[in-house]
mmCIF file of C-alpha atoms and ligand atoms in Angstrom:
data_model
loop_
_atom_site.group_PDB
_atom_site.id
_atom_site.type_symbol
_atom_site.label_atom_id
_atom_site.label_comp_id
_atom_site.label_asym_id
_atom_site.label_seq_id
_atom_site.Cartn_x
_atom_site.Cartn_y
_atom_site.Cartn_z
ATOM 1 C CA UNK A 92 44.417 218.533 -112.984
ATOM 2 C CA UNK A 93 43.542 214.994 -113.018
ATOM 3 C CA UNK A 94 44.667 214.431 -116.359
ATOM 4 C CA UNK A 95 48.278 216.707 -115.351
ATOM 5 C CA UNK A 96 48.677 214.281 -112.430
ATOM 6 C CA UNK A 97 48.276 211.092 -114.284
ATOM 7 C CA UNK A 98 50.619 212.131 -117.192
ATOM 8 C CA UNK A 99 53.260 213.091 -114.483
ATOM 9 C CA UNK A 100 52.562 209.716 -112.650
ATOM 10 C CA UNK A 101 52.726 207.625 -116.335
ATOM 11 C CA UNK A 102 55.822 209.873 -117.395
ATOM 12 C CA UNK A 103 57.356 208.716 -113.931
ATOM 13 C CA UNK A 104 56.609 205.190 -114.753
ATOM 14 C CA UNK A 105 58.338 205.625 -118.250
ATOM 15 C CA UNK A 106 61.615 206.908 -116.917
ATOM 16 C CA UNK A 107 61.847 204.059 -114.325
ATOM 17 C CA UNK A 108 61.415 201.838 -117.356
ATOM 18 C CA UNK A 109 57.908 200.089 -115.525
ATOM 19 C CA UNK A 110 55.395 201.295 -117.555
ATOM 20 C CA UNK A 111 52.917 198.743 -118.450
ATOM 21 C CA UNK A 112 51.711 197.968 -121.877
ATOM 22 C CA UNK A 113 49.108 195.363 -123.425
ATOM 23 C CA UNK A 114 51.187 192.969 -125.579
ATOM 24 C CA UNK A 115 49.437 190.696 -128.322
ATOM 25 C CA UNK A 116 50.335 187.096 -127.425
ATOM 26 C CA UNK A 117 52.001 185.952 -130.602
ATOM 27 C CA UNK A 118 51.393 182.343 -130.915
ATOM 28 C CA UNK A 119 53.974 181.084 -132.419
ATOM 29 C CA UNK A 120 55.942 179.146 -129.437
ATOM 30 C CA UNK A 121 55.337 177.749 -126.249
ATOM 31 C CA UNK A 122 54.313 180.157 -123.513
ATOM 32 C CA UNK A 123 56.536 180.244 -120.197
ATOM 33 C CA UNK A 124 54.248 182.862 -118.845
ATOM 34 C CA UNK A 125 51.391 180.503 -118.506
ATOM 35 C CA UNK A 126 49.607 179.917 -115.234
ATOM 36 C CA UNK A 127 47.894 177.029 -116.763
ATOM 37 C CA UNK A 128 50.715 174.737 -115.246
ATOM 38 C CA UNK A 129 48.303 171.266 -116.224
ATOM 39 C CA UNK A 130 48.114 172.361 -119.949
ATOM 40 C CA UNK A 131 44.209 172.095 -119.667
ATOM 41 C CA UNK A 132 42.424 174.939 -121.160
ATOM 42 C CA UNK A 133 43.651 174.653 -124.632
ATOM 43 C CA UNK A 134 44.177 170.925 -124.759
ATOM 44 C CA UNK A 135 42.191 169.981 -128.189
ATOM 45 C CA UNK A 136 40.926 166.531 -126.971
ATOM 46 C CA UNK A 137 39.882 167.737 -123.409
ATOM 47 C CA UNK A 138 37.814 170.745 -125.149
ATOM 48 C CA UNK A 139 36.105 168.038 -127.686
ATOM 49 C CA UNK A 140 35.454 165.742 -124.864
ATOM 50 C CA UNK A 141 34.268 168.556 -122.658
ATOM 51 C CA UNK A 142 31.706 170.214 -125.819
ATOM 52 C CA UNK A 143 30.754 166.486 -126.665
ATOM 53 C CA UNK A 144 29.779 165.915 -122.941
ATOM 54 C CA UNK A 145 27.875 169.593 -122.711
ATOM 55 C CA UNK A 146 26.958 170.398 -126.313
ATOM 56 C CA UNK A 147 24.125 172.720 -125.156
ATOM 57 C CA UNK A 148 25.582 175.080 -122.772
ATOM 58 C CA UNK A 149 24.354 178.759 -122.519
ATOM 59 C CA UNK A 150 26.818 181.840 -122.101
ATOM 60 C CA UNK A 151 25.205 183.953 -119.573
ATOM 61 C CA UNK A 152 23.812 183.333 -115.944
ATOM 62 C CA UNK A 153 21.745 186.068 -116.355
ATOM 63 C CA UNK A 154 21.996 187.109 -112.679
ATOM 64 C CA UNK A 155 23.297 187.011 -109.264
ATOM 65 C CA UNK A 156 23.561 183.648 -107.222
ATOM 66 C CA UNK A 157 20.790 184.811 -104.630
ATOM 67 C CA UNK A 158 18.223 185.820 -107.613
ATOM 68 C CA UNK A 159 18.570 183.109 -109.966
ATOM 69 C CA UNK A 160 22.200 182.237 -110.647
ATOM 70 C CA UNK A 161 21.883 179.132 -108.489
ATOM 71 C CA UNK A 162 21.285 177.101 -111.560
ATOM 72 C CA UNK A 163 21.749 173.692 -111.473
ATOM 73 C CA UNK A 164 25.393 173.133 -112.762
ATOM 74 C CA UNK A 165 26.754 175.555 -110.442
ATOM 75 C CA UNK A 166 24.970 173.609 -107.384
ATOM 76 C CA UNK A 167 26.220 170.280 -108.574
ATOM 77 C CA UNK A 168 29.978 171.886 -108.839
ATOM 78 C CA UNK A 169 29.545 172.522 -105.434
ATOM 79 C CA UNK A 170 28.192 169.465 -104.226
ATOM 80 C CA UNK A 171 30.828 167.550 -106.312
ATOM 81 C CA UNK A 172 33.647 169.818 -104.359
ATOM 82 C CA UNK A 173 31.911 169.213 -101.110
ATOM 83 C CA UNK A 174 32.192 165.394 -101.617
ATOM 84 C CA UNK A 175 35.953 166.016 -102.437
ATOM 85 C CA UNK A 176 36.732 168.175 -98.970
ATOM 86 C CA UNK A 177 33.912 166.466 -97.133
ATOM 87 C CA UNK A 178 33.209 169.991 -96.085
ATOM 88 C CA UNK A 179 31.027 172.597 -97.443
ATOM 89 C CA UNK A 180 31.996 174.742 -100.425
ATOM 90 C CA UNK A 181 30.920 178.248 -101.934
ATOM 91 C CA UNK A 182 31.779 179.166 -105.893
ATOM 92 C CA UNK A 183 33.132 182.629 -106.411
ATOM 93 C CA UNK A 184 33.530 184.265 -109.950
ATOM 94 C CA UNK A 185 37.470 184.627 -109.503
ATOM 95 C CA UNK A 186 40.014 184.243 -106.577
ATOM 96 C CA UNK A 187 40.517 188.108 -106.256
ATOM 97 C CA UNK A 188 36.576 187.898 -105.236
ATOM 98 C CA UNK A 189 37.132 185.184 -102.835
ATOM 99 C CA UNK A 190 40.049 186.481 -100.812
ATOM 100 C CA UNK A 191 38.713 189.918 -100.717
ATOM 101 C CA UNK A 192 35.168 188.929 -99.598
ATOM 102 C CA UNK A 193 36.289 186.365 -96.603
ATOM 103 C CA UNK A 194 38.767 189.103 -95.129
ATOM 104 C CA UNK A 195 36.118 191.818 -95.613
ATOM 105 C CA UNK A 196 33.124 189.680 -94.227
ATOM 106 C CA UNK A 197 35.097 188.347 -91.186
ATOM 107 C CA UNK A 198 37.419 190.949 -90.392
ATOM 108 C CA UNK A 199 36.476 194.180 -88.426
ATOM 109 C CA UNK A 200 38.381 196.589 -86.076
ATOM 110 C CA UNK A 201 38.552 194.168 -82.960
ATOM 111 C CA UNK A 202 40.501 191.730 -85.498
ATOM 112 C CA UNK A 203 44.150 191.400 -86.103
ATOM 113 C CA UNK A 204 45.231 190.043 -89.130
ATOM 114 C CA UNK A 205 48.679 188.641 -89.688
ATOM 115 C CA UNK A 206 49.581 188.526 -93.379
ATOM 116 C CA UNK A 207 52.692 187.130 -95.200
ATOM 117 C CA UNK A 208 54.604 190.008 -96.850
ATOM 118 C CA UNK A 209 54.536 188.534 -100.427
ATOM 119 C CA UNK A 210 50.699 187.766 -100.142
ATOM 120 C CA UNK A 211 48.617 188.327 -103.195
ATOM 121 C CA UNK A 212 47.281 191.855 -104.083
ATOM 122 C CA UNK A 213 43.714 190.277 -103.545
ATOM 123 C CA UNK A 214 44.670 189.568 -99.812
ATOM 124 C CA UNK A 215 46.159 192.979 -99.415
ATOM 125 C CA UNK A 216 43.052 194.666 -101.158
ATOM 126 C CA UNK A 217 40.748 192.776 -98.687
ATOM 127 C CA UNK A 218 42.515 194.053 -95.630
ATOM 128 C CA UNK A 219 42.362 197.606 -96.571
ATOM 129 C CA UNK A 220 38.892 197.098 -97.485
ATOM 130 C CA UNK A 221 38.243 195.627 -93.711
ATOM 131 C CA UNK A 222 38.757 197.903 -90.419
ATOM 132 C CA UNK A 223 41.248 195.308 -89.400
ATOM 133 C CA UNK A 224 44.613 195.917 -87.901
ATOM 134 C CA UNK A 225 47.766 194.647 -89.961
ATOM 135 C CA UNK A 226 50.776 193.390 -89.135
ATOM 136 C CA UNK A 227 52.829 191.317 -92.017
ATOM 137 C CA UNK A 228 55.451 188.588 -91.110
ATOM 138 C CA UNK A 229 58.629 188.211 -93.455
ATOM 139 C CA UNK A 230 57.872 186.072 -96.436
ATOM 140 C CA UNK A 231 57.553 182.399 -95.367
ATOM 141 C CA UNK A 232 59.206 183.100 -91.966
ATOM 142 C CA UNK A 233 57.327 181.291 -89.418
ATOM 143 C CA UNK A 234 59.481 182.155 -86.270
ATOM 144 C CA UNK A 235 59.002 185.750 -87.324
ATOM 145 C CA UNK A 236 54.917 184.924 -87.476
ATOM 146 C CA UNK A 237 55.131 182.963 -83.982
ATOM 147 C CA UNK A 238 56.996 186.290 -82.311
ATOM 148 C CA UNK A 239 54.042 188.370 -83.534
ATOM 149 C CA UNK A 240 51.580 185.894 -82.391
ATOM 150 C CA UNK A 241 53.500 185.873 -78.715
ATOM 151 C CA UNK A 242 53.389 189.596 -78.723
ATOM 152 C CA UNK A 243 49.385 190.004 -79.751
ATOM 153 C CA UNK A 244 48.047 186.790 -78.177
ATOM 154 C CA UNK A 245 45.711 188.791 -75.667
ATOM 155 C CA UNK A 246 45.123 192.298 -77.656
ATOM 156 C CA UNK A 247 42.443 191.732 -80.029
ATOM 157 C CA UNK A 248 39.042 189.435 -80.054
ATOM 158 C CA UNK A 249 40.237 187.945 -83.338
ATOM 159 C CA UNK A 250 43.563 186.884 -84.915
ATOM 160 C CA UNK A 251 43.511 186.012 -88.683
ATOM 161 C CA UNK A 252 46.780 184.515 -90.257
ATOM 162 C CA UNK A 253 46.923 184.452 -94.012
ATOM 163 C CA UNK A 254 49.411 182.551 -96.094
ATOM 164 C CA UNK A 255 49.435 181.236 -99.623
ATOM 165 C CA UNK A 256 50.627 177.678 -100.320
ATOM 166 C CA UNK A 257 53.095 177.914 -103.079
ATOM 167 C CA UNK A 258 54.009 181.397 -103.844
ATOM 168 C CA UNK A 259 53.370 182.864 -107.635
ATOM 169 C CA UNK A 260 56.353 185.128 -107.810
ATOM 170 C CA UNK A 261 59.164 183.204 -105.933
ATOM 171 C CA UNK A 262 57.711 179.533 -106.496
ATOM 172 C CA UNK A 263 58.794 178.847 -103.050
ATOM 173 C CA UNK A 264 56.151 176.860 -100.396
ATOM 174 C CA UNK A 265 55.119 177.532 -97.154
ATOM 175 C CA UNK A 266 55.497 174.613 -94.066
ATOM 176 C CA UNK A 267 51.800 173.902 -93.729
ATOM 177 C CA UNK A 268 52.621 171.328 -91.078
ATOM 178 C CA UNK A 269 54.553 174.110 -88.999
ATOM 179 C CA UNK A 270 51.693 176.675 -89.780
ATOM 180 C CA UNK A 271 49.181 174.269 -88.374
ATOM 181 C CA UNK A 272 51.258 173.272 -85.330
ATOM 182 C CA UNK A 273 51.624 177.424 -84.415
ATOM 183 C CA UNK A 274 47.432 177.737 -85.210
ATOM 184 C CA UNK A 275 46.985 174.782 -82.886
ATOM 185 C CA UNK A 276 48.999 176.741 -80.063
ATOM 186 C CA UNK A 277 47.973 180.060 -80.991
ATOM 187 C CA UNK A 278 44.293 179.522 -81.792
ATOM 188 C CA UNK A 279 44.216 181.574 -84.695
ATOM 189 C CA UNK A 280 41.738 181.633 -88.026
ATOM 190 C CA UNK A 281 43.686 180.233 -90.545
ATOM 191 C CA UNK A 282 43.036 181.570 -94.350
ATOM 192 C CA UNK A 283 45.315 179.559 -97.002
ATOM 193 C CA UNK A 284 45.098 180.145 -100.743
ATOM 194 C CA UNK A 285 46.134 177.373 -103.278
ATOM 195 C CA UNK A 286 45.813 179.473 -106.280
ATOM 196 C CA UNK A 287 49.520 177.967 -107.607
ATOM 197 C CA UNK A 288 49.256 174.565 -105.832
ATOM 198 C CA UNK A 289 45.684 173.262 -107.384
ATOM 199 C CA UNK A 290 46.200 170.920 -110.224
ATOM 200 C CA UNK A 291 49.777 170.720 -109.799
ATOM 201 C CA UNK A 292 49.102 168.822 -106.130
ATOM 202 C CA UNK A 293 45.563 167.695 -107.636
ATOM 203 C CA UNK A 294 42.933 169.085 -105.352
ATOM 204 C CA UNK A 295 45.725 171.324 -103.309
ATOM 205 C CA UNK A 296 48.165 170.778 -100.698
ATOM 206 C CA UNK A 297 46.102 170.905 -97.708
ATOM 207 C CA UNK A 298 44.062 167.839 -99.368
ATOM 208 C CA UNK A 299 47.295 165.830 -100.251
ATOM 209 C CA UNK A 300 48.036 166.373 -96.711
ATOM 210 C CA UNK A 301 44.832 165.607 -94.957
ATOM 211 C CA UNK A 302 44.755 168.899 -93.332
ATOM 212 C CA UNK A 303 41.113 170.033 -94.286
ATOM 213 C CA UNK A 304 39.654 170.175 -91.141
ATOM 214 C CA UNK A 305 42.794 172.483 -89.804
ATOM 215 C CA UNK A 306 42.354 175.482 -92.338
ATOM 216 C CA UNK A 307 39.396 177.755 -91.783
ATOM 217 C CA UNK A 308 39.231 179.418 -94.927
ATOM 218 C CA UNK A 309 40.748 177.521 -98.018
ATOM 219 C CA UNK A 310 40.524 179.243 -101.292
ATOM 220 C CA UNK A 311 40.805 177.289 -104.569
ATOM 221 C CA UNK A 312 41.068 179.536 -107.503
ATOM 222 C CA UNK A 313 40.757 177.993 -110.761
ATOM 223 C CA UNK A 314 42.251 180.208 -113.239
ATOM 224 C CA UNK A 315 45.891 178.460 -113.080
ATOM 225 C CA UNK A 316 46.298 175.005 -112.676
ATOM 226 C CA UNK A 317 42.732 174.522 -112.862
ATOM 227 C CA UNK A 318 42.853 175.930 -116.734
ATOM 228 C CA UNK A 319 39.733 177.652 -116.151
ATOM 229 C CA UNK A 320 38.434 180.870 -114.207
ATOM 230 C CA UNK A 321 36.445 181.065 -110.807
ATOM 231 C CA UNK A 322 37.054 179.739 -107.446
ATOM 232 C CA UNK A 323 35.857 177.732 -104.053
ATOM 233 C CA UNK A 324 35.888 178.461 -100.771
ATOM 234 C CA UNK A 325 35.836 175.264 -98.548
ATOM 235 C CA UNK A 326 34.488 176.575 -95.264
ATOM 236 C CA UNK A 327 32.067 175.017 -92.199
ATOM 237 C CA UNK A 328 28.489 175.897 -93.176
ATOM 238 C CA UNK A 329 28.224 178.821 -90.209
ATOM 239 C CA UNK A 330 30.654 180.677 -92.225
ATOM 240 C CA UNK A 331 29.252 179.822 -95.949
ATOM 241 C CA UNK A 332 25.701 180.749 -94.719
ATOM 242 C CA UNK A 333 27.263 184.261 -93.350
ATOM 243 C CA UNK A 334 29.085 184.936 -96.570
ATOM 244 C CA UNK A 335 25.678 184.218 -98.632
ATOM 245 C CA UNK A 336 24.077 186.912 -96.300
ATOM 246 C CA UNK A 337 26.637 189.498 -95.818
ATOM 247 C CA UNK A 338 29.494 188.782 -98.126
ATOM 248 C CA UNK A 339 29.298 191.851 -100.955
ATOM 249 C CA UNK A 340 31.344 190.333 -103.459
ATOM 250 C CA UNK A 341 29.322 186.792 -103.531
ATOM 251 C CA UNK A 342 26.126 188.619 -103.360
ATOM 252 C CA UNK A 343 26.374 191.554 -105.787
ATOM 253 C CA UNK A 344 27.927 190.242 -108.758
ATOM 254 C CA UNK A 345 26.384 188.362 -111.764
ATOM 255 C CA UNK A 346 26.954 184.574 -111.452
ATOM 256 C CA UNK A 347 29.759 182.978 -113.960
ATOM 257 C CA UNK A 348 27.931 181.370 -117.036
ATOM 258 C CA UNK A 349 27.140 177.451 -117.425
ATOM 259 C CA UNK A 350 29.888 177.263 -119.793
ATOM 260 C CA UNK A 351 32.910 178.195 -117.337
ATOM 261 C CA UNK A 352 30.784 176.119 -114.376
ATOM 262 C CA UNK A 353 30.655 172.949 -116.768
ATOM 263 C CA UNK A 354 34.175 172.994 -117.779
ATOM 264 C CA UNK A 355 34.927 173.317 -113.481
ATOM 265 C CA UNK A 356 32.981 170.696 -113.057
ATOM 266 C CA UNK A 357 34.576 168.648 -116.079
ATOM 267 C CA UNK A 358 38.214 169.382 -114.589
ATOM 268 C CA UNK A 359 37.455 168.840 -111.193
ATOM 269 C CA UNK A 360 36.350 165.406 -112.117
ATOM 270 C CA UNK A 361 39.503 164.737 -113.879
ATOM 271 C CA UNK A 362 42.086 166.427 -111.953
ATOM 272 C CA UNK A 363 42.997 163.499 -109.913
ATOM 273 C CA UNK A 364 43.206 161.197 -113.128
ATOM 274 C CA UNK A 365 45.826 163.616 -114.777
ATOM 275 C CA UNK A 366 48.370 161.281 -113.456
ATOM 276 C CA UNK A 367 50.811 161.197 -116.420
ATOM 277 C CA UNK A 368 50.643 165.196 -116.631
ATOM 278 C CA UNK A 369 51.709 165.465 -113.452
ATOM 279 C CA UNK A 370 54.330 163.082 -113.624
ATOM 280 C CA UNK A 371 55.667 165.073 -116.545
ATOM 281 C CA UNK A 372 55.666 168.289 -114.631
ATOM 282 C CA UNK A 373 57.626 166.980 -112.047
ATOM 283 C CA UNK A 374 60.241 165.757 -114.418
ATOM 284 C CA UNK A 375 60.672 169.176 -116.311
ATOM 285 C CA UNK A 376 60.507 170.671 -113.042
ATOM 286 C CA UNK A 377 63.398 168.506 -111.894
ATOM 287 C CA UNK A 378 65.035 169.006 -115.200
ATOM 288 C CA UNK A 379 64.620 172.809 -114.601
ATOM 289 C CA UNK A 380 66.190 172.928 -111.437
ATOM 290 C CA UNK A 381 69.117 170.823 -112.246
ATOM 291 C CA UNK A 382 69.806 173.182 -115.423
ATOM 292 C CA UNK A 383 69.902 175.718 -112.876
ATOM 293 C CA UNK A 384 72.510 174.603 -110.637
ATOM 294 C CA UNK A 385 74.460 173.392 -114.071
ATOM 295 C CA UNK A 386 74.375 177.515 -115.303
ATOM 296 C CA UNK A 387 74.662 178.582 -111.147
ATOM 297 C CA UNK A 388 71.763 181.005 -111.673
ATOM 298 C CA UNK A 389 69.881 181.898 -108.550
ATOM 299 C CA UNK A 390 66.655 181.179 -107.769
ATOM 300 C CA UNK A 391 64.106 180.671 -104.413
ATOM 301 C CA UNK A 392 61.997 178.313 -106.403
ATOM 302 C CA UNK A 393 61.244 174.766 -105.311
ATOM 303 C CA UNK A 394 58.614 174.394 -107.550
ATOM 304 C CA UNK A 395 57.231 174.643 -111.044
ATOM 305 C CA UNK A 396 57.149 178.059 -110.917
ATOM 306 C CA UNK A 397 60.700 179.649 -111.465
ATOM 307 C CA UNK A 398 62.062 183.360 -110.867
ATOM 308 C CA UNK A 399 65.354 184.429 -112.036
ATOM 309 C CA UNK A 400 65.806 187.802 -110.285
ATOM 310 C CA UNK A 401 67.490 190.331 -112.301
ATOM 311 C CA UNK A 402 67.045 193.749 -110.246
ATOM 312 C CA UNK A 403 67.424 196.143 -112.838
ATOM 313 C CA UNK A 404 64.702 196.993 -115.295
ATOM 314 C CA UNK A 405 66.829 198.238 -118.164
ATOM 315 C CA UNK A 406 68.686 195.052 -117.780
ATOM 316 C CA UNK A 407 65.525 192.868 -117.767
ATOM 317 C CA UNK A 408 63.967 194.351 -120.805
ATOM 318 C CA UNK A 409 67.276 193.483 -122.824
ATOM 319 C CA UNK A 410 67.226 190.128 -121.542
ATOM 320 C CA UNK A 411 63.339 189.583 -122.239
ATOM 321 C CA UNK A 412 63.746 191.255 -125.853
ATOM 322 C CA UNK A 413 66.391 188.841 -126.545
ATOM 323 C CA UNK A 414 64.572 185.624 -125.446
ATOM 324 C CA UNK A 415 61.352 186.923 -127.342
ATOM 325 C CA UNK A 416 63.440 187.225 -130.563
ATOM 326 C CA UNK A 417 64.762 183.870 -130.033
ATOM 327 C CA UNK A 418 61.005 182.541 -129.780
ATOM 328 C CA UNK A 419 60.506 182.216 -126.011
ATOM 329 C CA UNK A 420 57.954 183.570 -124.695
ATOM 330 C CA UNK A 421 58.665 184.997 -121.441
ATOM 331 C CA UNK A 422 57.534 188.002 -119.550
ATOM 332 C CA UNK A 423 59.703 190.444 -117.277
ATOM 333 C CA UNK A 424 58.046 190.736 -113.626
ATOM 334 C CA UNK A 425 58.369 194.708 -112.316
ATOM 335 C CA UNK A 426 57.441 196.536 -109.417
ATOM 336 C CA UNK A 427 54.588 196.987 -108.035
ATOM 337 C CA UNK A 428 53.707 193.176 -108.749
ATOM 338 C CA UNK A 429 57.118 192.552 -106.891
ATOM 339 C CA UNK A 430 59.328 194.862 -104.514
ATOM 340 C CA UNK A 431 61.171 197.409 -105.838
ATOM 341 C CA UNK A 432 64.894 196.136 -107.165
ATOM 342 C CA UNK A 433 63.643 192.200 -107.498
ATOM 343 C CA UNK A 434 62.403 192.598 -111.138
ATOM 344 C CA UNK A 435 62.370 189.212 -112.608
ATOM 345 C CA UNK A 436 62.133 186.794 -115.393
ATOM 346 C CA UNK A 437 59.272 184.494 -114.124
ATOM 347 C CA UNK A 438 58.431 181.184 -115.893
ATOM 348 C CA UNK A 439 55.724 178.524 -115.040
ATOM 349 C CA UNK A 440 56.185 175.078 -116.522
ATOM 350 C CA UNK A 441 53.575 172.996 -118.131
ATOM 351 C CA UNK A 442 53.779 169.339 -119.230
ATOM 352 C CA UNK A 443 52.948 170.426 -122.991
ATOM 353 C CA UNK A 444 56.661 172.091 -123.092
ATOM 354 C CA UNK A 445 58.881 169.548 -124.646
ATOM 355 C CA UNK A 446 62.172 168.863 -122.670
ATOM 356 C CA UNK A 447 64.413 169.968 -125.546
ATOM 357 C CA UNK A 448 62.819 173.393 -125.756
ATOM 358 C CA UNK A 449 63.758 173.984 -121.656
ATOM 359 C CA UNK A 450 66.999 172.865 -122.394
ATOM 360 C CA UNK A 451 67.587 175.316 -125.090
ATOM 361 C CA UNK A 452 65.811 178.224 -122.943
ATOM 362 C CA UNK A 453 68.269 177.830 -119.903
ATOM 363 C CA UNK A 454 71.472 177.776 -122.533
ATOM 364 C CA UNK A 455 70.074 181.081 -123.866
ATOM 365 C CA UNK A 456 69.059 182.527 -120.628
ATOM 366 C CA UNK A 457 72.602 181.784 -119.537
ATOM 367 C CA UNK A 458 73.699 183.335 -122.697
ATOM 368 C CA UNK A 459 71.567 186.547 -122.259
ATOM 369 C CA UNK A 460 72.506 186.818 -118.622
ATOM 370 C CA UNK A 461 76.127 186.995 -119.200
ATOM 371 C CA UNK A 462 75.831 189.384 -122.315
ATOM 372 C CA UNK A 463 73.162 191.929 -121.326
ATOM 373 C CA UNK A 464 74.140 194.265 -118.306
HETATM 374 C C1 PLP B 1220 47.811 183.855 -104.726
HETATM 375 C C2 PLP B 1220 46.688 184.467 -105.618
HETATM 376 N N1 PLP B 1220 45.755 184.114 -105.203
HETATM 377 C C3 PLP B 1220 44.316 184.617 -106.205
HETATM 378 C C4 PLP B 1220 44.574 185.368 -107.300
HETATM 379 C C5 PLP B 1220 43.192 185.702 -107.991
HETATM 380 O O1 PLP B 1220 42.838 184.895 -108.506
HETATM 381 P P1 PLP B 1220 42.010 184.871 -109.869
HETATM 382 O O2 PLP B 1220 42.646 185.070 -111.009
HETATM 383 O O3 PLP B 1220 41.104 184.002 -110.145
HETATM 384 O O4 PLP B 1220 41.440 186.295 -109.569
HETATM 385 C C6 PLP B 1220 45.830 185.229 -107.664
HETATM 386 C C7 PLP B 1220 46.097 185.239 -109.262
HETATM 387 O O5 PLP B 1220 46.597 185.997 -109.825
HETATM 388 C C8 PLP B 1220 46.827 184.777 -106.755
HETATM 389 O O6 PLP B 1220 48.150 184.781 -107.231
#
């Protein structure tokens, strides 16, 4: 029964041209699909400097944080992050775990969670695992959020609002000042996920705009602009203590090994001084947006993440295949990662990509868009 059900479902994915496969990354071109927006993870000079600074790293933590997994480097990392944000921090093995854990731990049947419709799967899963009530607001539409808050302000014991800063699939950005104004008026708890802004905006947009105090739970995943893995939560001591005592995704998992934690610490110490990289990324981003205008392409992006909506999965495959044969490593994103009918080419810029490569890429993309239907 089970096998038949699975086969049928996978067959329907194939018919709709959205059957996923793991593809070997051919290492012969720049990777336009990487989220390592600052080009840190594979930078030979940085990697060498890191191993020279930490020659004797071990490869396992051996246990969870509450047993013997709170080794000196991980405590040093949290201390260092605490000094940056001037608030307690708690390290998680991934951004996925961190989002899920906050929501599962603090939201119950007396809670209303109001979540941006395009929030990441980890946020959605956290809400599903909790017993909270859920209303989703239109993507980045703070007027819609305000209407929901007006209607529900006296109906629940607690209200949580969850947003990301820069959105991964559209490359658009929340108006954080306006969101904080709403928080002041309606007194909700705010969870803010900075997965796609850390690095590109140094320690994140909330830090850059001096709004750390206004965010109850600030989530900083390090697997993208941080060029690493893991994440940390910035919150007050009471919430931190509660997670250490009750947060299942924090408690019941083996801590990341010293090699990753030391790299996180190394990057955290460097991120603000990588000014040249940020400038280069900004230049590339401006160039890409100029080319988008030149070729009259449609995108919602205002940032280093750029999506061109194709819509039809067969057409997307033809365009992606063509670009791959031209040595551009781009990846077509389909549902359920993005809503049905909005499949797209998504690229993430990084300072290691040469300008000419971007100019040629958009020329080829424009050709493909006008050739394959
Ligand atoms: C907005 C957002 N939050 C959280 C995550 C999960 O982070 P991690 O990859 O560290 O689990 C992602 C990853 O795709 C993301 O895009």
